[in-house]
PDB file of C-alpha atoms in Angstrom:
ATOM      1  CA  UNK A   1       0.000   0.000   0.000  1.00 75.00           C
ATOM      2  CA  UNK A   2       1.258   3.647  -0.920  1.00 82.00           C
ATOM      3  CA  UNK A   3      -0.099   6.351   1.094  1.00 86.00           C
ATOM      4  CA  UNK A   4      -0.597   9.342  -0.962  1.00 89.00           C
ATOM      5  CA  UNK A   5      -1.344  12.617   1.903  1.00 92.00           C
ATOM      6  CA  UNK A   6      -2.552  14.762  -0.469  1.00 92.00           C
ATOM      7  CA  UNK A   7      -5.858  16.169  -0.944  1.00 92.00           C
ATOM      8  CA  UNK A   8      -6.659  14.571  -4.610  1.00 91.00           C
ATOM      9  CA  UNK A   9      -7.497  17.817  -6.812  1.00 94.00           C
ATOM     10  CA  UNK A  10      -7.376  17.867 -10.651  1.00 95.00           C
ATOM     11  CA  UNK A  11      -3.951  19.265 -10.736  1.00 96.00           C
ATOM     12  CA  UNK A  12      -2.689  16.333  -9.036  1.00 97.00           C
ATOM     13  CA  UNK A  13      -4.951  13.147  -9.691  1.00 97.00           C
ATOM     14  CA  UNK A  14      -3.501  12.133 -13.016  1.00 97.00           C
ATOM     15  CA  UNK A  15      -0.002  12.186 -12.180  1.00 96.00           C
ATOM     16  CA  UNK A  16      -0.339  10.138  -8.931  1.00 96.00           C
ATOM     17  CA  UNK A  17      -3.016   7.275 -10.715  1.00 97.00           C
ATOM     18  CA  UNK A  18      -0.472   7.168 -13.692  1.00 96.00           C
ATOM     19  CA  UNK A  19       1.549   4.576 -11.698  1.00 94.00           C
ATOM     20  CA  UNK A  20      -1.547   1.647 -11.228  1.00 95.00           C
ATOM     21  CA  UNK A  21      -3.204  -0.482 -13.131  1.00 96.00           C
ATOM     22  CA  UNK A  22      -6.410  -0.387 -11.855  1.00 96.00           C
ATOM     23  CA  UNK A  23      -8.179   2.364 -10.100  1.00 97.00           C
ATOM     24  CA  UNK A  24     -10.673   2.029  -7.003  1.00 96.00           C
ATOM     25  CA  UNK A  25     -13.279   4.327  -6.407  1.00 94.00           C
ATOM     26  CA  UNK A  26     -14.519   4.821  -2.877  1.00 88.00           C
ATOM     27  CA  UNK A  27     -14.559   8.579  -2.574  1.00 89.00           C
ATOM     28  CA  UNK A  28     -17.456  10.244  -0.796  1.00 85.00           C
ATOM     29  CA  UNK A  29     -18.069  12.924  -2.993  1.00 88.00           C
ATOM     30  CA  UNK A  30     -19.068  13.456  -6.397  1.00 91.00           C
ATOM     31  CA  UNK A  31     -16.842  16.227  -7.546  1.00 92.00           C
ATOM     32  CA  UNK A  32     -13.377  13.743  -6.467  1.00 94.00           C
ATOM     33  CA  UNK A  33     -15.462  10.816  -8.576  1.00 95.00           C
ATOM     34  CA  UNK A  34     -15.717  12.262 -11.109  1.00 97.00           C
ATOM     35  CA  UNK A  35     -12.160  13.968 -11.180  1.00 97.00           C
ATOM     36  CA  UNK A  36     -10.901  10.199 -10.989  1.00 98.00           C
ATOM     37  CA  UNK A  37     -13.248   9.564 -13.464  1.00 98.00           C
ATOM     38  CA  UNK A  38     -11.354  11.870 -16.066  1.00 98.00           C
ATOM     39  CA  UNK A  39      -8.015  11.133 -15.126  1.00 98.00           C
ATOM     40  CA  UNK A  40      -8.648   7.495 -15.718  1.00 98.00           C
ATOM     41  CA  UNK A  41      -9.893   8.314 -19.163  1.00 98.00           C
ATOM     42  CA  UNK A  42      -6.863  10.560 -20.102  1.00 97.00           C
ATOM     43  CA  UNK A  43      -4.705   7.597 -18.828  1.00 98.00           C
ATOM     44  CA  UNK A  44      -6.790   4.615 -20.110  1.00 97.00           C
ATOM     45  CA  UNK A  45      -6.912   2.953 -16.423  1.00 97.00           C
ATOM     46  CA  UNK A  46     -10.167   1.045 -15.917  1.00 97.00           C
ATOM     47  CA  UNK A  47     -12.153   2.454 -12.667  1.00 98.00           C
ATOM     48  CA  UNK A  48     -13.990   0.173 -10.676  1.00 98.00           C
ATOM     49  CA  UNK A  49     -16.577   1.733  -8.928  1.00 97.00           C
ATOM     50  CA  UNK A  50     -18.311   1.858  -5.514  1.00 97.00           C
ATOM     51  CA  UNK A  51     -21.335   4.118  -3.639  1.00 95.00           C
ATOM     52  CA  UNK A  52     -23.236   3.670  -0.864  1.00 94.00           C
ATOM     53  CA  UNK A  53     -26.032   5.435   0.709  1.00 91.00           C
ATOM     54  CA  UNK A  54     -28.522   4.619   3.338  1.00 93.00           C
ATOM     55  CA  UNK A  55     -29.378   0.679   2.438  1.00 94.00           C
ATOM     56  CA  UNK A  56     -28.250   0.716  -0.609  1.00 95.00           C
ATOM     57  CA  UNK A  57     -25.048   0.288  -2.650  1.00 97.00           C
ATOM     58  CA  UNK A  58     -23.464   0.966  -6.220  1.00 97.00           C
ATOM     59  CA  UNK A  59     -21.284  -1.132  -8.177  1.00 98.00           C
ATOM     60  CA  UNK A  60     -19.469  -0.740 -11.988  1.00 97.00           C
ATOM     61  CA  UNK A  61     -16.755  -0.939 -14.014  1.00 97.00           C
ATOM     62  CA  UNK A  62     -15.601   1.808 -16.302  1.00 97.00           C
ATOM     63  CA  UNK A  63     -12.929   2.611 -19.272  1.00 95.00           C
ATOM     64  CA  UNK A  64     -12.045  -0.828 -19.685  1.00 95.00           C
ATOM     65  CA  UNK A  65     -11.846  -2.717 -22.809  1.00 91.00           C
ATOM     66  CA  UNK A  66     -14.360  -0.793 -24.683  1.00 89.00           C
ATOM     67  CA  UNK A  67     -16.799   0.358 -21.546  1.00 92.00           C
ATOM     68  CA  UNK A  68     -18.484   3.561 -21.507  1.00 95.00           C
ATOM     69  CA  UNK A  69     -17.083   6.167 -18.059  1.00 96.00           C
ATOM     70  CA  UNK A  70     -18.915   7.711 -15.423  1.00 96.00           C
ATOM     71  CA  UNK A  71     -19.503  10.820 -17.705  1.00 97.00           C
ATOM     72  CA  UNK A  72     -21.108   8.507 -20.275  1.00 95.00           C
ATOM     73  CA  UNK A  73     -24.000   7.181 -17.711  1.00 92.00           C
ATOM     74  CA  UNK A  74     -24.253  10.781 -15.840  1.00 93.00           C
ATOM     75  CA  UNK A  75     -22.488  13.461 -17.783  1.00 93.00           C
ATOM     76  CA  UNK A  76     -22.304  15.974 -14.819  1.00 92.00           C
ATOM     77  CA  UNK A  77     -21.919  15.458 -10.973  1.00 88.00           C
ATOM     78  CA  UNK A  78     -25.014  16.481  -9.297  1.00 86.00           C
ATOM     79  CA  UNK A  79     -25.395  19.832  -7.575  1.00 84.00           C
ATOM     80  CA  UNK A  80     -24.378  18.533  -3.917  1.00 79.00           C
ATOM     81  CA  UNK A  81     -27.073  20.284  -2.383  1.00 79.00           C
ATOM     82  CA  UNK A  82     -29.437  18.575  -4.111  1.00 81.00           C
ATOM     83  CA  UNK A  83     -28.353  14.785  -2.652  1.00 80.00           C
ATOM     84  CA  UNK A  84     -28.294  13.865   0.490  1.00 76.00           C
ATOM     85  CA  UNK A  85     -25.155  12.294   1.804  1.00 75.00           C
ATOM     86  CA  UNK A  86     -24.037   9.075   4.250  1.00 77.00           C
ATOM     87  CA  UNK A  87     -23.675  12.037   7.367  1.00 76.00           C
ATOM     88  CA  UNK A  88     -27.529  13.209   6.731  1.00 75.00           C
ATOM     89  CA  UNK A  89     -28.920   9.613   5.390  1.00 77.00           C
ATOM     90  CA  UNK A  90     -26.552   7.111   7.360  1.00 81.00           C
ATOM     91  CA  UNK A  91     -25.594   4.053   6.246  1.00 87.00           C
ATOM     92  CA  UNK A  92     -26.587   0.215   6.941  1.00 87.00           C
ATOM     93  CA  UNK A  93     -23.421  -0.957   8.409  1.00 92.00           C
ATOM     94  CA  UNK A  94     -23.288  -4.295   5.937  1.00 95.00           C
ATOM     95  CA  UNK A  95     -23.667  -2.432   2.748  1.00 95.00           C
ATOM     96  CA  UNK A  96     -19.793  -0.974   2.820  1.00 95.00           C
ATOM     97  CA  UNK A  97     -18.855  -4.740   3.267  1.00 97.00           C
ATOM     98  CA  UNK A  98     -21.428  -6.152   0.502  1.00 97.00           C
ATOM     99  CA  UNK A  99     -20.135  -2.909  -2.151  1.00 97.00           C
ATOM    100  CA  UNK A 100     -16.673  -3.335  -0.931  1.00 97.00           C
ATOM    101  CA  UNK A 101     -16.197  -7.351  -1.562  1.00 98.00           C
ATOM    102  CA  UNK A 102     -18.130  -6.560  -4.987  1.00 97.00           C
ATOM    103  CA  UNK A 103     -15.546  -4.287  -6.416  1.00 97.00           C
ATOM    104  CA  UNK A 104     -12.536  -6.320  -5.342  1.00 98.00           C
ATOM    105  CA  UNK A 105     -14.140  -9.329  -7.244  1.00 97.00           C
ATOM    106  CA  UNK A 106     -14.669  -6.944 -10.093  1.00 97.00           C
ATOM    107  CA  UNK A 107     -10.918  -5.945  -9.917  1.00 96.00           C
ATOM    108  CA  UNK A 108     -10.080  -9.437  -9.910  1.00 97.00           C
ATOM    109  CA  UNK A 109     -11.842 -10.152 -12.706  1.00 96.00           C
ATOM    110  CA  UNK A 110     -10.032  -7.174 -14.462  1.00 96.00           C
ATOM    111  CA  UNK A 111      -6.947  -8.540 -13.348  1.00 96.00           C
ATOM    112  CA  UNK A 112      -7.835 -12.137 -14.549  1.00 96.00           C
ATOM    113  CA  UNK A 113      -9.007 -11.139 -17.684  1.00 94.00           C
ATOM    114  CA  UNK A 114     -12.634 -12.691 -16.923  1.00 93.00           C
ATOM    115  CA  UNK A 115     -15.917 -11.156 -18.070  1.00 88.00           C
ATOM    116  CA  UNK A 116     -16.856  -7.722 -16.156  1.00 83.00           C
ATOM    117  CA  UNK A 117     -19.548  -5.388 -15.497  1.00 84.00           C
ATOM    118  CA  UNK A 118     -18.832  -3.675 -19.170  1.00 85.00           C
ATOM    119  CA  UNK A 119     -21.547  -0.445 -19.721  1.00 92.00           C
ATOM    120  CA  UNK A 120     -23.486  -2.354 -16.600  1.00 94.00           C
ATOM    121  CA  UNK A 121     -24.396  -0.340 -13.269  1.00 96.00           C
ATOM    122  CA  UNK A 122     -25.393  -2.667 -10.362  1.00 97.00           C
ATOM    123  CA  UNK A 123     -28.193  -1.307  -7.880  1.00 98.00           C
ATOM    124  CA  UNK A 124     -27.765  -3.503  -4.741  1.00 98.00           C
ATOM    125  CA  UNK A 125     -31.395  -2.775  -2.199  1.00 97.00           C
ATOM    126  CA  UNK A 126     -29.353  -4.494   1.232  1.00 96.00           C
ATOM    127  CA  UNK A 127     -33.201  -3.606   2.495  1.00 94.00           C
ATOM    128  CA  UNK A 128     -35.098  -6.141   0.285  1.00 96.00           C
ATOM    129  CA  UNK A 129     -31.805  -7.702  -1.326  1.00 95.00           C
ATOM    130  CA  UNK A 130     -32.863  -6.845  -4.671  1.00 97.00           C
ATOM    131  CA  UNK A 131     -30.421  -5.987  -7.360  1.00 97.00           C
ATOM    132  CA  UNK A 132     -31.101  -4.054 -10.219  1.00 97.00           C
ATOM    133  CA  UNK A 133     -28.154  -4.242 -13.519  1.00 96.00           C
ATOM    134  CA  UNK A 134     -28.824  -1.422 -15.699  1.00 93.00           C
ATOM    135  CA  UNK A 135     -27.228  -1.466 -19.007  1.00 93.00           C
ATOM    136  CA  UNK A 136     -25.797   1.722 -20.090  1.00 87.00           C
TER     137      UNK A 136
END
């Protein structure tokens, strides 16, 4: 593991992801996603994906091998006024666990060349355990 103690900004993103293979997106907010989002385009890194909120969680795979990015599915990030956040909403305490083990078997399958979530966004409902694949 390399710690990086930086604040990640879009002056700085591309040049610190330009060393990995694979990015991993747990940020918190949208305007760092989707400043990952772009540096992993301009570098051709696939981004694997994660968001929670409340019961539910968020899982794809983007830039890789032909797959649509973030921007594709939502062009812009949200106004963050207008979506409520894991401080106002809270979160199930499973669902970080459940997203979490979801995108490291999506990296894996990166890595091992398998069959991933290409232009696919999972919905997970941890309340009713329904999941929801939209194609994109």
């Amino acid at each position: 593991v390399i710690v990086h103690d930086v604040m990640l900004e879009k002056k700085n993103t591309s040049e610190i992801l330009k060393e990995y293979d694979i990015v991993i997106d747990g940020c918190d907010n949208f305007e760092t996603r989707y400043i990952v989002n772009d540096a992993c385009v301009d570098l051709g890194k696939p981004l694997v994906y994660g968001s929670i909120l409340g019961f539910e969680g968020q899982v794809a795979v983007f830039n890789h091998k032909g797959s649509r990015n973030l921007r594709d599915l939502f062009p812009e990030p949200p106004n963050s006024e207008d979506v409520p956040d894991c401080s106002e909403n809270g979160v199930l305490a499973t669902v970080p666990g459940i997203v979490g083990t979801m995108m490291a078997n999506e990296c894996l399958k990166v890595i091992l060349g398998k069959e991933m979530l290409g232009n696919k966004f999972v919905i997970l409902d941890c309340l009713t355990l329904e999941t929801s694949i939209l194609n994109y």
